[in-house]
Amino acid sequence: MNQKRVALVTGSTSGIGLAIAKRFIEDGFTIVFHSKSSVETGEQLAQFYPDAAYIRADLSDQKQARDLIAEVLSRYGGLDILVNNAGITKSIPHKDLQAATPEIWREIHEVNVIAPWTLITEAEAALRESSCEEYSSCIINITSHAGIRPKGASIPYAVSKASLNHVTKLLAVSLAPAIRVNAIAPGLVETPMSKGWVAARKLWQERSPMKRGAQPEDIAQIALMLIQSNYLTGEIIIADGGLNLT
Ligand code: NAD
């Protein structure tokens, strides 16, 4: 049986998820990498890092989400940390209401809200079991500053992240004290998702106090801080380099 603490990071073959997974490995965790489609990268990561695994699952399908947790538990016999990082967006001007169709609302919510809920529900018993005085179990939801302020690639995306922020607070109460639940709400982060966001990059360089968007490693450092704490719960950490202050 694996003796190290186990963390599942969804969407961890690129961007923020990959940076979080690597940071946790440096801190001694066993990582379960996950993605929807980058199987080759996932398998290479699993081979490279000792005890790591890679599991593919399309989180728009709630059965695959349930199976993902079942697979983690059957391989490792437990779970200590769940990072709900996988997410999707669609760029739609906020004034173009017609373009934000019900199909787009459903698609985004399936991955960004319902899948995290399914994963948490399926993992709850295991997270409770592995929690101890020295290390409380942890859920971290990667949301967005768009879930707090009237911003973001589209209204359905922003609302999905606002939902996940509220789920974070509600579950921090429901699952305490065994499981701590926190969120990180990034502004702009330099990842494959934000590659074409030219106006956002300019905005961060010109208006944010830190004068830049975040690197994925900046977000990973906050994630590590959240799991190293044994007290923080229900927090939504806005990681936007101070843009919200200007
Ligand atoms: P990314 O594109 O590198 O990562 C997204 C991950 O989500 C990928 O690994 C992908 O496999 C996974 N994913 C997408 N659809 C999926 C599905 N149906 N099933 C399973 N996995 C799926 O982008 P990123 O920027 O690292 O995004 C990570 C998280 O950070 C997302 O939740 C995103 O909304 C959030 N975020 C990003 C930014 C930014 O500027 N990049 C800002 C705020 C919030």
mmCIF file of C-alpha atoms and ligand atoms in Angstrom:
data_model
loop_
_atom_site.group_PDB
_atom_site.id
_atom_site.type_symbol
_atom_site.label_atom_id
_atom_site.label_comp_id
_atom_site.label_asym_id
_atom_site.label_seq_id
_atom_site.Cartn_x
_atom_site.Cartn_y
_atom_site.Cartn_z
ATOM 1 C CA MET A 1 0.000 0.000 0.000
ATOM 2 C CA ASN A 2 1.224 3.502 -0.861
ATOM 3 C CA GLN A 3 2.373 5.320 2.310
ATOM 4 C CA LYS A 4 2.613 8.822 0.847
ATOM 5 C CA ARG A 5 -0.374 11.161 0.821
ATOM 6 C CA VAL A 6 -2.289 10.968 -2.450
ATOM 7 C CA ALA A 7 -3.575 13.948 -4.433
ATOM 8 C CA LEU A 8 -5.834 13.852 -7.483
ATOM 9 C CA VAL A 9 -5.440 16.971 -9.631
ATOM 10 C CA THR A 10 -7.965 17.107 -12.461
ATOM 11 C CA GLY A 11 -6.815 18.594 -15.762
ATOM 12 C CA SER A 12 -3.166 18.155 -14.779
ATOM 13 C CA THR A 13 -1.389 17.503 -18.079
ATOM 14 C CA SER A 14 -1.084 21.242 -18.814
ATOM 15 C CA GLY A 15 -1.354 24.742 -17.380
ATOM 16 C CA ILE A 16 -2.333 25.362 -13.763
ATOM 17 C CA GLY A 17 -3.101 21.701 -13.007
ATOM 18 C CA LEU A 18 0.331 20.538 -14.163
ATOM 19 C CA ALA A 19 2.075 23.217 -12.079
ATOM 20 C CA ILE A 20 0.041 22.231 -8.994
ATOM 21 C CA ALA A 21 0.815 18.534 -9.519
ATOM 22 C CA LYS A 22 4.569 19.224 -9.820
ATOM 23 C CA ARG A 23 4.576 21.457 -6.732
ATOM 24 C CA PHE A 24 2.771 18.792 -4.693
ATOM 25 C CA ILE A 25 5.257 16.135 -5.878
ATOM 26 C CA GLU A 26 8.126 18.338 -4.614
ATOM 27 C CA ASP A 27 6.309 18.383 -1.276
ATOM 28 C CA GLY A 28 6.207 14.572 -1.125
ATOM 29 C CA PHE A 29 2.761 13.759 -2.496
ATOM 30 C CA THR A 30 1.842 10.920 -4.801
ATOM 31 C CA ILE A 31 -0.035 12.417 -7.739
ATOM 32 C CA VAL A 32 -2.834 11.111 -9.869
ATOM 33 C CA PHE A 33 -2.635 13.002 -13.147
ATOM 34 C CA HIS A 34 -5.844 13.356 -15.112
ATOM 35 C CA SER A 35 -6.986 14.868 -18.384
ATOM 36 C CA LYS A 36 -9.726 14.561 -20.925
ATOM 37 C CA SER A 37 -7.577 13.816 -23.956
ATOM 38 C CA SER A 38 -3.788 14.261 -23.652
ATOM 39 C CA VAL A 39 -3.221 10.563 -22.977
ATOM 40 C CA GLU A 40 0.378 10.427 -24.209
ATOM 41 C CA THR A 41 1.499 13.343 -22.019
ATOM 42 C CA GLY A 42 -0.385 11.902 -19.037
ATOM 43 C CA GLU A 43 1.222 8.506 -19.411
ATOM 44 C CA GLN A 44 4.685 10.057 -19.748
ATOM 45 C CA LEU A 45 4.137 12.063 -16.551
ATOM 46 C CA ALA A 46 2.945 8.955 -14.707
ATOM 47 C CA GLN A 47 6.054 7.065 -15.817
ATOM 48 C CA PHE A 48 8.409 9.892 -14.929
ATOM 49 C CA TYR A 49 7.253 10.501 -11.344
ATOM 50 C CA PRO A 50 7.549 7.645 -8.822
ATOM 51 C CA ASP A 51 4.201 6.143 -7.690
ATOM 52 C CA ALA A 52 2.267 8.538 -9.953
ATOM 53 C CA ALA A 53 -0.652 7.424 -12.105
ATOM 54 C CA TYR A 54 -2.532 8.857 -15.038
ATOM 55 C CA ILE A 55 -6.261 8.350 -15.538
ATOM 56 C CA ARG A 56 -8.220 9.680 -18.493
ATOM 57 C CA ALA A 57 -11.828 10.783 -17.964
ATOM 58 C CA ASP A 58 -14.199 13.113 -19.773
ATOM 59 C CA LEU A 59 -15.743 15.054 -16.902
ATOM 60 C CA SER A 60 -18.699 16.175 -18.989
ATOM 61 C CA ASP A 61 -19.867 12.582 -18.446
ATOM 62 C CA GLN A 62 -20.725 12.132 -14.763
ATOM 63 C CA LYS A 63 -20.277 8.361 -14.983
ATOM 64 C CA GLN A 64 -16.678 8.891 -16.043
ATOM 65 C CA ALA A 65 -16.266 11.318 -13.127
ATOM 66 C CA ARG A 66 -17.524 8.655 -10.682
ATOM 67 C CA ASP A 67 -15.289 6.030 -12.280
ATOM 68 C CA LEU A 68 -12.283 8.349 -11.925
ATOM 69 C CA ILE A 69 -12.605 8.398 -8.130
ATOM 70 C CA ALA A 70 -13.296 4.649 -8.020
ATOM 71 C CA GLU A 71 -10.119 4.038 -10.024
ATOM 72 C CA VAL A 72 -8.026 6.251 -7.712
ATOM 73 C CA LEU A 73 -9.353 4.422 -4.644
ATOM 74 C CA SER A 74 -8.780 0.992 -6.139
ATOM 75 C CA ARG A 75 -5.166 1.879 -7.065
ATOM 76 C CA TYR A 76 -4.133 3.661 -3.864
ATOM 77 C CA GLY A 77 -6.697 2.614 -1.248
ATOM 78 C CA GLY A 78 -7.339 6.231 -0.257
ATOM 79 C CA LEU A 79 -7.292 9.900 -1.167
ATOM 80 C CA ASP A 80 -6.030 12.906 0.816
ATOM 81 C CA ILE A 81 -6.355 15.865 -1.549
ATOM 82 C CA LEU A 82 -8.745 16.617 -4.417
ATOM 83 C CA VAL A 83 -8.007 19.570 -6.684
ATOM 84 C CA ASN A 84 -10.894 20.413 -8.998
ATOM 85 C CA ASN A 85 -8.879 22.229 -11.646
ATOM 86 C CA ALA A 86 -10.293 20.951 -14.964
ATOM 87 C CA GLY A 87 -12.499 23.545 -16.558
ATOM 88 C CA ILE A 88 -13.741 24.867 -19.863
ATOM 89 C CA THR A 89 -14.704 28.262 -21.165
ATOM 90 C CA LYS A 90 -16.262 29.873 -24.239
ATOM 91 C CA SER A 91 -15.527 33.405 -25.343
ATOM 92 C CA ILE A 92 -18.803 35.255 -25.902
ATOM 93 C CA PRO A 93 -19.224 39.049 -25.625
ATOM 94 C CA HIS A 94 -21.337 39.709 -22.522
ATOM 95 C CA LYS A 95 -23.751 41.877 -24.542
ATOM 96 C CA ASP A 96 -24.475 39.097 -27.055
ATOM 97 C CA LEU A 97 -27.154 37.258 -25.063
ATOM 98 C CA GLN A 98 -28.352 35.207 -28.059
ATOM 99 C CA ALA A 99 -24.916 33.646 -28.476
ATOM 100 C CA ALA A 100 -24.933 32.243 -24.940
ATOM 101 C CA THR A 101 -27.284 29.393 -25.797
ATOM 102 C CA PRO A 102 -28.778 26.899 -23.318
ATOM 103 C CA GLU A 103 -26.479 24.242 -24.826
ATOM 104 C CA ILE A 104 -23.425 26.347 -23.958
ATOM 105 C CA TRP A 105 -24.762 26.975 -20.429
ATOM 106 C CA ARG A 106 -25.242 23.214 -19.927
ATOM 107 C CA GLU A 107 -21.897 22.249 -21.444
ATOM 108 C CA ILE A 108 -19.950 24.671 -19.249
ATOM 109 C CA HIS A 109 -21.862 23.827 -16.066
ATOM 110 C CA GLU A 110 -21.495 20.072 -16.629
ATOM 111 C CA VAL A 111 -17.678 20.363 -16.500
ATOM 112 C CA ASN A 112 -17.165 23.389 -14.234
ATOM 113 C CA VAL A 113 -19.827 22.793 -11.568
ATOM 114 C CA ILE A 114 -21.487 19.382 -11.721
ATOM 115 C CA ALA A 115 -18.280 17.386 -12.267
ATOM 116 C CA PRO A 116 -16.541 18.909 -9.205
ATOM 117 C CA TRP A 117 -19.704 18.114 -7.222
ATOM 118 C CA THR A 118 -19.706 14.496 -8.440
ATOM 119 C CA LEU A 119 -15.994 14.084 -7.683
ATOM 120 C CA ILE A 120 -16.405 15.533 -4.184
ATOM 121 C CA THR A 121 -19.458 13.366 -3.507
ATOM 122 C CA GLU A 122 -17.650 10.213 -4.589
ATOM 123 C CA ALA A 123 -14.460 11.126 -2.697
ATOM 124 C CA GLU A 124 -16.086 12.318 0.543
ATOM 125 C CA ALA A 125 -15.860 9.025 2.467
ATOM 126 C CA ALA A 126 -12.219 8.462 1.486
ATOM 127 C CA LEU A 127 -11.257 12.057 2.319
ATOM 128 C CA ARG A 128 -12.924 11.751 5.727
ATOM 129 C CA GLU A 129 -11.148 8.492 6.398
ATOM 130 C CA SER A 130 -7.669 9.815 5.591
ATOM 131 C CA SER A 131 -8.102 13.030 7.574
ATOM 132 C CA CYS A 132 -6.166 13.202 10.836
ATOM 133 C CA GLU A 133 -5.122 15.802 13.396
ATOM 134 C CA GLU A 134 -1.758 16.352 11.739
ATOM 135 C CA TYR A 135 -3.149 16.585 8.204
ATOM 136 C CA SER A 136 -6.747 17.477 7.464
ATOM 137 C CA SER A 137 -7.981 16.350 4.077
ATOM 138 C CA CYS A 138 -8.416 19.074 1.527
ATOM 139 C CA ILE A 139 -10.461 20.080 -1.481
ATOM 140 C CA ILE A 140 -9.248 22.971 -3.616
ATOM 141 C CA ASN A 141 -11.500 24.339 -6.347
ATOM 142 C CA ILE A 142 -9.877 26.396 -9.095
ATOM 143 C CA THR A 143 -12.468 29.039 -9.891
ATOM 144 C CA SER A 144 -11.871 32.520 -11.357
ATOM 145 C CA HIS A 145 -11.954 36.199 -10.491
ATOM 146 C CA ALA A 146 -14.775 36.214 -13.079
ATOM 147 C CA GLY A 147 -16.860 34.351 -10.501
ATOM 148 C CA ILE A 148 -16.551 37.322 -8.160
ATOM 149 C CA ARG A 149 -16.597 40.381 -10.413
ATOM 150 C CA PRO A 150 -18.655 41.034 -13.604
ATOM 151 C CA LYS A 151 -15.786 39.886 -15.851
ATOM 152 C CA GLY A 152 -14.675 36.824 -17.795
ATOM 153 C CA ALA A 153 -14.696 35.189 -21.214
ATOM 154 C CA SER A 154 -18.470 34.811 -21.140
ATOM 155 C CA ILE A 155 -21.418 35.097 -18.758
ATOM 156 C CA PRO A 156 -22.041 31.305 -18.596
ATOM 157 C CA TYR A 157 -18.365 30.790 -17.665
ATOM 158 C CA ALA A 158 -18.406 33.532 -15.011
ATOM 159 C CA VAL A 159 -21.621 32.166 -13.498
ATOM 160 C CA SER A 160 -20.192 28.627 -13.408
ATOM 161 C CA LYS A 161 -17.213 29.900 -11.435
ATOM 162 C CA ALA A 162 -19.476 31.916 -9.108
ATOM 163 C CA SER A 163 -21.375 28.666 -8.455
ATOM 164 C CA LEU A 164 -18.189 26.813 -7.643
ATOM 165 C CA ASN A 165 -17.141 29.610 -5.290
ATOM 166 C CA HIS A 166 -20.428 29.248 -3.428
ATOM 167 C CA VAL A 167 -20.159 25.438 -3.396
ATOM 168 C CA THR A 168 -16.754 25.998 -1.766
ATOM 169 C CA LYS A 169 -18.245 28.000 1.090
ATOM 170 C CA LEU A 170 -21.257 25.732 1.570
ATOM 171 C CA LEU A 171 -19.123 22.586 1.668
ATOM 172 C CA ALA A 172 -16.542 24.180 3.954
ATOM 173 C CA VAL A 173 -19.352 24.237 6.508
ATOM 174 C CA SER A 174 -20.875 20.847 5.653
ATOM 175 C CA LEU A 175 -17.617 18.874 5.539
ATOM 176 C CA ALA A 176 -15.781 20.490 8.481
ATOM 177 C CA PRO A 177 -13.746 19.737 10.453
ATOM 178 C CA ALA A 178 -12.488 16.612 8.643
ATOM 179 C CA ILE A 179 -12.266 18.147 5.182
ATOM 180 C CA ARG A 180 -11.203 21.710 4.483
ATOM 181 C CA VAL A 181 -12.594 23.260 1.293
ATOM 182 C CA ASN A 182 -11.020 26.319 -0.330
ATOM 183 C CA ALA A 183 -10.908 27.961 -3.740
ATOM 184 C CA ILE A 184 -8.327 29.875 -5.719
ATOM 185 C CA ALA A 185 -9.834 32.473 -8.043
ATOM 186 C CA PRO A 186 -7.123 33.394 -10.564
ATOM 187 C CA GLY A 187 -7.172 36.412 -12.829
ATOM 188 C CA LEU A 188 -5.106 35.966 -15.983
ATOM 189 C CA VAL A 189 -2.755 32.964 -15.900
ATOM 190 C CA GLU A 190 -0.342 32.180 -18.749
ATOM 191 C CA THR A 191 -1.626 28.765 -19.901
ATOM 192 C CA PRO A 192 -2.915 27.116 -23.114
ATOM 193 C CA MET A 193 -6.411 28.382 -22.190
ATOM 194 C CA SER A 194 -5.373 32.053 -22.127
ATOM 195 C CA LYS A 195 -3.023 31.976 -25.150
ATOM 196 C CA GLY A 196 -5.152 34.251 -27.354
ATOM 197 C CA TRP A 197 -6.322 36.648 -24.616
ATOM 198 C CA VAL A 198 -4.370 39.659 -25.953
ATOM 199 C CA ALA A 199 -6.567 42.362 -24.401
ATOM 200 C CA ALA A 200 -6.440 40.667 -20.992
ATOM 201 C CA ARG A 201 -2.637 40.487 -21.123
ATOM 202 C CA LYS A 202 -2.473 44.210 -21.936
ATOM 203 C CA LEU A 203 -4.903 44.986 -19.115
ATOM 204 C CA TRP A 204 -2.825 43.084 -16.553
ATOM 205 C CA GLN A 205 0.407 44.714 -17.718
ATOM 206 C CA GLU A 206 -1.064 48.202 -17.596
ATOM 207 C CA ARG A 207 -3.561 48.132 -14.717
ATOM 208 C CA SER A 208 -2.706 45.435 -12.217
ATOM 209 C CA PRO A 209 -0.457 46.416 -9.300
ATOM 210 C CA MET A 210 1.797 43.403 -10.049
ATOM 211 C CA LYS A 211 2.013 44.516 -13.732
ATOM 212 C CA ARG A 212 1.618 40.985 -15.125
ATOM 213 C CA GLY A 213 -0.633 37.960 -15.323
ATOM 214 C CA ALA A 214 0.234 34.970 -13.148
ATOM 215 C CA GLN A 215 2.432 32.078 -14.138
ATOM 216 C CA PRO A 216 0.907 28.654 -13.347
ATOM 217 C CA GLU A 217 3.591 28.264 -10.655
ATOM 218 C CA ASP A 218 2.201 31.322 -8.813
ATOM 219 C CA ILE A 219 -1.135 29.522 -8.490
ATOM 220 C CA ALA A 220 0.567 26.244 -7.521
ATOM 221 C CA GLN A 221 2.330 27.982 -4.657
ATOM 222 C CA ILE A 222 -1.023 29.180 -3.284
ATOM 223 C CA ALA A 223 -2.440 25.652 -3.608
ATOM 224 C CA LEU A 224 0.467 24.299 -1.574
ATOM 225 C CA MET A 225 -0.064 26.982 1.051
ATOM 226 C CA LEU A 226 -3.722 25.957 1.339
ATOM 227 C CA ILE A 227 -2.909 22.312 1.942
ATOM 228 C CA GLN A 228 -0.086 23.121 4.353
ATOM 229 C CA SER A 229 -2.479 25.132 6.501
ATOM 230 C CA ASN A 230 -4.442 23.097 9.003
ATOM 231 C CA TYR A 231 -6.954 25.815 9.678
ATOM 232 C CA LEU A 232 -8.057 27.695 6.553
ATOM 233 C CA THR A 233 -11.433 26.682 5.186
ATOM 234 C CA GLY A 234 -14.110 28.356 3.074
ATOM 235 C CA GLU A 235 -11.640 30.865 1.673
ATOM 236 C CA ILE A 236 -11.711 32.108 -1.903
ATOM 237 C CA ILE A 237 -8.278 33.477 -2.623
ATOM 238 C CA ILE A 238 -8.345 36.040 -5.401
ATOM 239 C CA ALA A 239 -5.056 35.544 -7.247
ATOM 240 C CA ASP A 240 -5.199 38.384 -9.766
ATOM 241 C CA GLY A 241 -2.058 40.361 -8.926
ATOM 242 C CA GLY A 242 -4.263 42.997 -7.291
ATOM 243 C CA LEU A 243 -6.278 43.895 -10.423
ATOM 244 C CA ASN A 244 -9.495 43.938 -8.373
ATOM 245 C CA LEU A 245 -8.121 46.868 -6.375
ATOM 246 C CA THR A 246 -7.788 49.195 -9.346
HETATM 247 P P1 NAD B 1 -5.720 24.348 -19.597
HETATM 248 O O1 NAD B 1 -6.471 24.378 -20.869
HETATM 249 O O2 NAD B 1 -4.254 24.123 -19.597
HETATM 250 O O3 NAD B 1 -6.365 23.268 -18.595
HETATM 251 C C1 NAD B 1 -7.688 22.879 -18.626
HETATM 252 C C2 NAD B 1 -7.737 21.420 -18.240
HETATM 253 O O4 NAD B 1 -9.111 21.039 -18.134
HETATM 254 C C3 NAD B 1 -7.093 20.497 -19.284
HETATM 255 O O5 NAD B 1 -6.162 19.632 -18.658
HETATM 256 C C4 NAD B 1 -8.252 19.668 -19.824
HETATM 257 O O6 NAD B 1 -7.900 18.300 -20.030
HETATM 258 C C5 NAD B 1 -9.259 19.759 -18.695
HETATM 259 N N1 NAD B 1 -10.602 19.582 -19.224
HETATM 260 C C6 NAD B 1 -11.295 20.400 -20.065
HETATM 261 N N2 NAD B 1 -12.477 19.826 -20.382
HETATM 262 C C7 NAD B 1 -12.520 18.632 -19.728
HETATM 263 C C8 NAD B 1 -13.454 17.583 -19.676
HETATM 264 N N3 NAD B 1 -14.605 17.599 -20.363
HETATM 265 N N4 NAD B 1 -13.134 16.509 -18.932
HETATM 266 C C9 NAD B 1 -11.982 16.444 -18.254
HETATM 267 N N5 NAD B 1 -11.056 17.402 -18.255
HETATM 268 C C10 NAD B 1 -11.328 18.484 -18.990
HETATM 269 O O7 NAD B 1 -6.079 25.734 -18.896
HETATM 270 P P2 NAD B 1 -5.769 26.345 -17.466
HETATM 271 O O8 NAD B 1 -5.730 27.791 -17.681
HETATM 272 O O9 NAD B 1 -4.642 25.671 -16.789
HETATM 273 O O10 NAD B 1 -7.143 26.038 -16.683
HETATM 274 C C11 NAD B 1 -7.223 25.393 -15.431
HETATM 275 C C12 NAD B 1 -8.357 25.982 -14.610
HETATM 276 O O11 NAD B 1 -8.063 27.340 -14.285
HETATM 277 C C13 NAD B 1 -9.718 26.015 -15.326
HETATM 278 O O12 NAD B 1 -10.725 25.609 -14.426
HETATM 279 C C14 NAD B 1 -9.881 27.473 -15.701
HETATM 280 O O13 NAD B 1 -11.226 27.836 -15.810
HETATM 281 C C15 NAD B 1 -9.187 28.148 -14.541
HETATM 282 N N6 NAD B 1 -8.766 29.527 -14.813
HETATM 283 C C16 NAD B 1 -7.820 29.802 -15.773
HETATM 284 C C17 NAD B 1 -7.433 31.110 -15.999
HETATM 285 C C18 NAD B 1 -6.398 31.493 -17.027
HETATM 286 O O14 NAD B 1 -6.182 32.694 -17.260
HETATM 287 N N7 NAD B 1 -5.711 30.553 -17.654
HETATM 288 C C19 NAD B 1 -8.016 32.149 -15.248
HETATM 289 C C20 NAD B 1 -8.960 31.840 -14.268
HETATM 290 C C21 NAD B 1 -9.317 30.522 -14.071
#
